[in-house]
Coordinates of C-alpha atoms in Angstrom, one line a residue:
X279 CA 40.4 -47.3 -20.2
X280 CA 37.8 -46.5 -16.9
X281 CA 34.8 -44.6 -18.7
X282 CA 33.5 -41.6 -16.4
X283 CA 30.9 -39.2 -17.6
X284 CA 29.7 -35.9 -17.6
X285 CA 27.3 -35.1 -14.2
X286 CA 27.5 -30.8 -13.9
X287 CA 28.8 -28.0 -15.7
X288 CA 29.1 -24.7 -14.1
X289 CA 29.9 -21.5 -15.2
X290 CA 32.1 -18.6 -14.5
X291 CA 34.4 -20.6 -12.4
X292 CA 37.4 -19.6 -10.8
X293 CA 39.3 -21.8 -8.9
X294 CA 39.1 -25.0 -8.2
X295 CA 40.1 -27.6 -5.5
X296 CA 40.1 -31.4 -6.7
X297 CA 41.0 -32.7 -3.5
X298 CA 38.0 -31.6 -1.7
X299 CA 35.4 -30.6 -4.5
X300 CA 35.2 -26.9 -3.9
X301 CA 35.1 -24.6 -6.4
X302 CA 34.3 -20.9 -6.7
X303 CA 32.5 -19.0 -9.4
X304 CA 31.1 -15.9 -10.3
X305 CA 27.1 -14.5 -10.8
X306 CA 25.7 -11.4 -11.2
X307 CA 28.3 -9.5 -9.9
X308 CA 28.6 -11.6 -6.4
X309 CA 31.8 -14.4 -5.9
X310 CA 30.3 -17.6 -4.3
X311 CA 32.7 -20.1 -2.8
X312 CA 31.0 -23.6 -2.7
X313 CA 32.6 -25.3 0.2
X314 CA 32.5 -28.5 2.0
X315 CA 29.0 -29.2 0.7
X316 CA 27.9 -25.1 1.3
X317 CA 27.6 -22.2 -0.7
X318 CA 29.1 -19.1 0.8
X319 CA 28.4 -15.8 -0.7
X320 CA 31.2 -13.3 -1.3
X321 CA 32.4 -9.9 -2.0
X322 CA 35.2 -11.1 -4.7
X323 CA 35.2 -14.1 -6.5
X324 CA 38.1 -16.6 -4.2
X325 CA 41.5 -17.1 -7.6
X326 CA 42.4 -20.4 -5.9
X327 CA 41.3 -22.6 -3.3
X328 CA 44.0 -25.7 -1.8
X329 CA 43.8 -28.1 1.0
X330 CA 47.2 -27.9 3.3
X331 CA 46.7 -30.9 5.5
X332 CA 42.8 -31.2 7.2
X333 CA 42.4 -27.4 6.0
X334 CA 41.7 -25.4 2.9
X335 CA 43.1 -22.4 2.1
X336 CA 41.3 -19.9 -0.1
X337 CA 42.9 -16.9 -2.0
X338 CA 41.2 -13.7 -3.2
X339 CA 43.5 -11.9 -5.8
X340 CA 42.9 -8.3 -5.2
X341 CA 44.2 -7.2 -2.5
X342 CA 46.0 -10.8 -1.7
X343 CA 43.9 -12.4 1.1
X344 CA 43.6 -16.2 2.1
X345 CA 40.7 -17.4 4.5
X346 CA 41.7 -20.6 6.1
X347 CA 38.8 -23.1 7.0
X348 CA 37.9 -26.2 8.4
X349 CA 35.2 -27.8 6.5
X350 CA 33.4 -24.5 5.7
X351 CA 33.8 -22.8 9.1
X352 CA 36.2 -19.9 8.5
X353 CA 38.7 -20.5 11.1
X354 CA 41.4 -17.1 10.2
X355 CA 42.0 -14.8 7.7
X356 CA 45.0 -13.0 6.7
X357 CA 44.2 -9.9 5.2
X358 CA 47.0 -8.4 3.9
X359 CA 49.7 -9.3 0.7
X360 CA 49.7 -12.8 0.7
X361 CA 50.5 -15.9 -1.5
X362 CA 50.8 -19.7 -1.9
X363 CA 54.1 -21.3 -2.3
X364 CA 54.1 -23.0 -5.4
X365 CA 54.5 -26.6 -3.6
X366 CA 52.7 -28.2 -0.4
X367 CA 55.8 -26.8 2.4
X368 CA 52.8 -27.3 5.4
X369 CA 51.2 -24.0 7.3
X370 CA 53.4 -21.4 5.5
X371 CA 52.0 -18.5 3.5
X372 CA 54.9 -15.8 1.4
X373 CA 54.1 -12.5 2.3
X374 CA 55.4 -9.6 0.3
X375 CA 55.3 -6.2 0.8
X376 CA 55.8 -3.2 -1.3
X377 CA 58.4 0.1 -0.2
X378 CA 55.7 3.1 -0.2
X379 CA 58.9 5.5 -2.0
X380 CA 60.5 2.5 -4.3
X381 CA 57.7 0.4 -4.7
X382 CA 60.3 -2.1 -4.4
X383 CA 59.3 -5.6 -3.2
X384 CA 60.6 -7.4 -0.2
X385 CA 59.5 -11.0 1.1
X386 CA 59.0 -13.2 4.1
X387 CA 57.2 -16.5 5.6
X388 CA 54.6 -16.4 7.5
X389 CA 53.4 -19.3 9.7
X390 CA 49.7 -19.9 9.1
X391 CA 49.0 -20.6 13.3
X392 CA 50.6 -16.8 15.4
X393 CA 50.7 -15.1 11.4
X394 CA 54.7 -14.9 13.0
X395 CA 57.0 -14.0 10.6
X396 CA 59.5 -16.7 9.6
X397 CA 62.5 -14.3 9.1
X398 CA 64.6 -11.6 10.6
X399 CA 63.9 -9.4 8.2
X400 CA 61.7 -9.5 4.9
X401 CA 64.1 -9.7 2.4
X402 CA 64.4 -8.9 -1.4
X403 CA 63.2 -12.6 -3.1
X404 CA 60.8 -14.4 -4.0
X405 CA 61.0 -17.4 -1.0
X406 CA 60.7 -20.7 -1.6
X407 CA 60.4 -23.0 1.6
X408 CA 61.8 -26.6 1.1
X409 CA 61.6 -28.6 4.4
X410 CA 63.8 -26.1 6.9
X411 CA 65.5 -24.8 4.0
X412 CA 65.1 -20.6 2.9
X413 CA 65.6 -20.4 -0.8
X414 CA 65.2 -16.8 -2.7
X415 CA 65.6 -16.0 -6.7
X416 CA 65.6 -12.2 -7.3
X417 CA 63.4 -12.3 -10.8
X418 CA 65.4 -9.4 -12.7
X419 CA 68.7 -10.3 -11.7
X420 CA 67.9 -14.3 -12.6
X421 CA 69.9 -15.4 -9.1
X422 CA 69.7 -17.7 -7.0
X423 CA 70.5 -17.8 -2.7
X424 CA 69.9 -19.7 0.0
X425 CA 69.5 -17.7 3.1
X426 CA 69.2 -18.3 6.9
X427 CA 67.1 -17.7 8.7
X428 CA 68.3 -14.0 10.0
X429 CA 67.6 -13.1 6.3
X430 CA 71.5 -13.4 5.3
X431 CA 72.6 -15.2 2.3
X432 CA 75.2 -18.0 2.2
X433 CA 75.2 -17.7 -1.1
X434 CA 74.0 -17.2 -4.8
X435 CA 73.6 -19.2 -8.3
X436 CA 74.4 -17.1 -11.5
X437 CA 71.9 -18.6 -14.1
X438 CA 73.2 -20.1 -17.1
X439 CA 73.0 -17.8 -21.0
X440 CA 70.2 -18.6 -23.1
X441 CA 71.4 -20.2 -26.6
X442 CA 70.2 -17.8 -28.8
X443 CA 69.9 -13.8 -26.8
X444 CA 72.1 -13.6 -24.4
X445 CA 70.2 -13.1 -21.2
X446 CA 70.7 -15.5 -18.8
X447 CA 68.2 -18.6 -18.5
X448 CA 65.0 -17.6 -15.1
X449 CA 63.7 -20.2 -12.9
X450 CA 60.5 -22.5 -13.7
X451 CA 60.4 -24.6 -10.4
X452 CA 62.4 -25.1 -7.1
X453 CA 62.0 -28.9 -7.3
X454 CA 63.2 -30.4 -3.3
X455 CA 66.1 -31.4 -1.7
X456 CA 68.0 -35.4 -2.1
X457 CA 70.8 -36.0 -0.7
X458 CA 72.4 -33.1 -0.2
X459 CA 71.9 -31.8 -3.9
X460 CA 69.2 -28.9 -4.1
X461 CA 67.5 -29.6 -7.7
X462 CA 66.1 -26.7 -9.8
X463 CA 64.5 -26.7 -13.6
X464 CA 64.9 -23.5 -15.6
X465 CA 62.5 -21.8 -18.2
X466 CA 64.9 -23.6 -21.5
X467 CA 64.4 -27.1 -20.4
X468 CA 67.2 -27.1 -18.0
X469 CA 67.6 -29.4 -15.1
X470 CA 70.4 -28.5 -12.6
X471 CA 71.5 -29.6 -9.5
X472 CA 73.1 -27.6 -6.6
X473 CA 75.4 -28.8 -4.2
X474 CA 73.4 -27.3 -0.9
X475 CA 76.9 -26.0 1.2
X476 CA 78.0 -24.3 -2.3
X477 CA 75.7 -23.2 -4.5
X478 CA 77.8 -24.9 -7.3
X479 CA 76.2 -27.4 -10.1
X480 CA 76.8 -30.8 -9.3
X481 CA 75.1 -32.0 -12.1
X482 CA 73.3 -30.6 -15.1
X483 CA 70.3 -31.9 -17.7
X484 CA 69.0 -30.5 -20.8
X485 CA 66.6 -30.7 -23.1
X486 CA 67.7 -28.6 -25.7
X487 CA 69.7 -29.3 -28.8
X488 CA 71.3 -25.7 -28.7
X489 CA 73.1 -27.3 -24.7
X490 CA 74.1 -30.3 -27.6
X491 CA 78.0 -29.0 -28.1
X492 CA 77.9 -27.3 -24.0
X493 CA 80.4 -30.2 -21.9
X494 CA 78.5 -29.3 -18.6
X495 CA 74.9 -30.7 -19.9
X496 CA 73.9 -34.1 -20.2
X497 CA 71.4 -33.8 -23.0
X498 CA 67.7 -35.7 -22.2
X499 CA 65.8 -36.2 -25.3
X500 CA 61.9 -35.6 -24.2
X501 CA 62.8 -33.3 -20.3
X502 CA 59.5 -31.3 -20.3
X503 CA 57.9 -31.0 -17.6
X504 CA 59.7 -31.4 -14.1
X505 CA 58.3 -32.8 -11.0
X506 CA 59.7 -33.7 -7.4
X507 CA 58.4 -36.9 -5.9
X508 CA 59.2 -35.9 -1.8
X509 CA 58.8 -39.1 -0.9
X510 CA 60.6 -41.0 -3.4
X511 CA 63.1 -38.5 -3.8
X512 CA 62.9 -38.9 -7.2
X513 CA 62.2 -36.4 -10.6
X514 CA 59.3 -37.3 -13.0
X515 CA 59.8 -35.4 -16.0
X516 CA 57.5 -36.0 -18.6
X517 CA 56.9 -34.8 -22.7
X518 CA 55.3 -35.5 -25.2
X519 CA 57.5 -38.9 -26.2
X520 CA 57.2 -40.1 -23.4
X521 CA 58.4 -40.7 -19.3
X522 CA 61.7 -40.9 -17.9
X523 CA 62.3 -40.9 -14.0
X524 CA 65.4 -39.7 -12.0
X525 CA 66.8 -40.7 -8.9
X526 CA 67.4 -37.5 -7.7
X527 CA 70.4 -38.6 -5.2
X528 CA 72.3 -40.1 -8.0
X529 CA 70.9 -38.3 -10.7
X530 CA 70.8 -41.6 -12.3
X531 CA 67.8 -42.6 -14.8
X532 CA 65.8 -45.7 -13.1
X533 CA 63.2 -45.7 -15.9
X534 CA 61.8 -44.4 -18.4
X535 CA 59.5 -45.7 -21.2
X536 CA 58.3 -43.7 -24.7
X537 CA 54.3 -43.3 -25.1
X538 CA 54.1 -44.3 -29.1
X539 CA 55.6 -48.1 -27.4
X540 CA 53.6 -47.9 -24.2
X541 CA 50.4 -46.9 -25.2
X542 CA 50.2 -46.1 -29.5
X543 CA 46.7 -46.2 -29.3
X544 CA 45.8 -44.2 -25.8
X545 CA 48.6 -40.8 -25.2
X546 CA 50.3 -42.1 -28.0
X547 CA 47.2 -40.8 -30.6
X548 CA 47.5 -37.1 -29.5
X549 CA 49.0 -35.4 -32.1
X550 CA 50.6 -33.4 -28.8
X551 CA 49.9 -32.8 -25.1
X552 CA 49.9 -30.2 -23.0
X553 CA 49.5 -28.5 -19.5
X554 CA 50.8 -32.0 -17.7
X555 CA 50.2 -31.8 -13.9
X556 CA 51.8 -34.7 -11.7
X557 CA 49.0 -36.4 -9.7
X558 CA 50.3 -39.1 -7.5
X559 CA 50.8 -42.5 -9.6
X560 CA 48.9 -40.0 -12.5
X561 CA 49.5 -37.0 -14.7
X562 CA 46.5 -35.2 -15.9
X563 CA 46.8 -33.4 -19.5
X564 CA 45.0 -31.5 -22.4
X565 CA 45.8 -32.7 -26.5
X566 CA 44.8 -32.1 -29.5
X567 CA 44.8 -35.0 -32.3
X568 CA 46.2 -35.3 -35.5
X569 CA 45.2 -33.7 -38.5
X570 CA 43.0 -30.4 -36.0
X571 CA 43.8 -27.5 -36.3
X572 CA 41.5 -25.3 -34.1
X573 CA 43.5 -26.4 -30.6
X574 CA 43.7 -28.0 -27.4
X575 CA 39.8 -29.7 -27.1
X576 CA 40.6 -32.9 -26.1
X577 CA 41.5 -33.8 -21.4
X578 CA 42.9 -37.1 -20.0
X579 CA 44.5 -38.5 -17.2
X580 CA 47.6 -41.2 -17.7
X581 CA 48.2 -44.0 -15.0
X582 CA 52.4 -44.2 -15.1
X583 CA 52.5 -47.1 -13.2
X584 CA 49.8 -49.1 -15.4
X585 CA 51.7 -47.1 -18.7
X586 CA 48.5 -46.9 -20.1
X587 CA 45.6 -43.9 -20.7
X588 CA 43.2 -43.6 -17.5
X589 CA 41.0 -41.3 -19.1
X590 CA 40.3 -39.3 -22.3
X591 CA 37.0 -37.1 -23.4
X592 CA 37.0 -34.1 -26.5
X593 CA 35.5 -31.6 -23.7
X594 CA 35.2 -29.1 -26.2
X595 CA 33.4 -30.7 -29.5
X596 CA 35.6 -29.5 -32.9
X597 CA 32.7 -27.8 -34.2
X598 CA 32.1 -25.8 -30.9
X599 CA 36.7 -24.9 -31.2
X600 CA 35.9 -23.9 -35.1
X601 CA 33.8 -20.7 -33.9
X602 CA 37.1 -19.2 -31.6
X603 CA 39.6 -20.2 -29.4
X604 CA 37.7 -19.1 -26.1
X605 CA 36.2 -22.5 -26.1
X606 CA 39.4 -24.8 -26.7
X607 CA 40.9 -25.9 -22.9
X608 CA 44.5 -24.2 -21.7
X609 CA 44.3 -25.2 -17.7
X610 CA 45.8 -28.1 -16.0
X611 CA 43.2 -30.8 -15.8
X612 CA 42.5 -31.7 -12.1
X613 CA 42.2 -35.7 -11.4
X614 CA 40.9 -36.7 -7.7
X615 CA 39.8 -40.6 -8.2
X616 CA 36.2 -40.4 -8.5
X617 CA 36.0 -37.5 -10.2
X618 CA 37.7 -35.2 -13.0
X619 CA 37.7 -31.2 -13.4
X620 CA 38.1 -29.5 -16.9
X621 CA 37.9 -26.1 -16.5
X622 CA 37.4 -24.3 -20.3
X623 CA 38.8 -21.6 -21.8
X624 CA 35.3 -19.9 -21.0
X625 CA 35.6 -20.1 -17.5
X626 CA 33.2 -23.2 -17.3
X627 CA 33.9 -26.1 -15.0
X628 CA 32.8 -29.7 -16.2
X629 CA 32.6 -32.0 -13.5
X630 CA 33.2 -36.0 -14.8
X631 CA 32.4 -39.4 -12.5
X632 CA 32.8 -42.8 -13.0
X633 CA 30.3 -44.7 -14.6
X634 CA 29.4 -47.5 -13.0
X635 CA 28.2 -44.8 -9.8
X636 CA 26.6 -42.6 -12.0
X637 CA 22.8 -42.3 -12.7
X638 CA 21.9 -38.6 -13.4
X639 CA 22.6 -36.5 -17.1
X640 CA 24.5 -33.4 -17.0
X641 CA 22.9 -31.1 -14.8
X642 CA 23.0 -27.4 -15.9
X643 CA 24.7 -24.9 -13.5
X644 CA 21.1 -23.5 -11.3
X645 CA 20.5 -27.8 -10.6
X646 CA 23.9 -28.5 -10.1
X647 CA 24.0 -25.7 -7.7
X648 CA 20.9 -27.0 -6.5
X649 CA 21.7 -29.5 -3.8
X650 CA 24.1 -27.3 -1.9
X651 CA 23.3 -25.4 1.4
X652 CA 23.3 -21.5 1.3
X653 CA 24.8 -19.5 3.4
X654 CA 25.2 -15.6 2.8
X655 CA 28.7 -15.0 4.6
X656 CA 30.2 -11.4 3.4
X657 CA 33.7 -10.6 3.8

């Protein structure tokens, strides 16, 4: 494993961008945004920070406001109820509005460059942009639809039923499109490919025993977290058992291995792991060791190509975890090559850096932010 060492701890952190190292935190009732090495004071603490191309988008939860930065220069503010997409779709954001009488929500997609709506009308769907396609989901009805740019429905897919309750399954992710197939995954560990033209199911996989008697499903052991690789048109399936990679064009498994065989002393030595997050050729996770009953105190990075654990550390020692669940880790870990970012349940950001580049010891918050240029910029 590659040695990383903790170099800083920042308290009361709300958002972190692993690509740029930007983060937001609260101190003495004020919000602060550390972006491009500059510290900006804000009226509210940013909840999310992401990179889209050369720009950084900063989202504030209270009013649904998004700020767009180049470096630390503020370029534009969207002061209405707007949201990030679940996947990087380029310079677009979701816009939501509620009817003042019925409180029913409808959405559109806005271009960041000019703020113009992509659809001719607002529609009563949670919207997803997949390439040039617009997909809408009705949460309460569990129905997925393909829409045209006029906001008209082209087809609708009704989600299958859950095995115990008899209620419809729910959407987890809209993954991507390959060879005319729209891939989605559900809350009940089902992976489904829909014909983009008709909305009919073409391939259906399940990770649950409850679908073993359903001839429509192919049961895959270890169908857990699903991630779509746009460049390769593959779907990476990660579970506590191992990794499988599926060709999204053919629905064939092209690679697979179990952790107990390829890395028994590394990731295979954990009792279980959670919050898997794919980042390039790596995935990050939080985990618990065998015979530890005090929650997830470990974080790790697994190398998919090398098929071995790249790094792991007990971020919150067992002695502290026994004092309260607020000290465990429940949030995804962020890997950025030379640095690793871990945000624990007490909102403390732990920053690690490769040991061979390291001379300093762990710094408290006052020292960690002392080298950052301070600038006051109220919203």
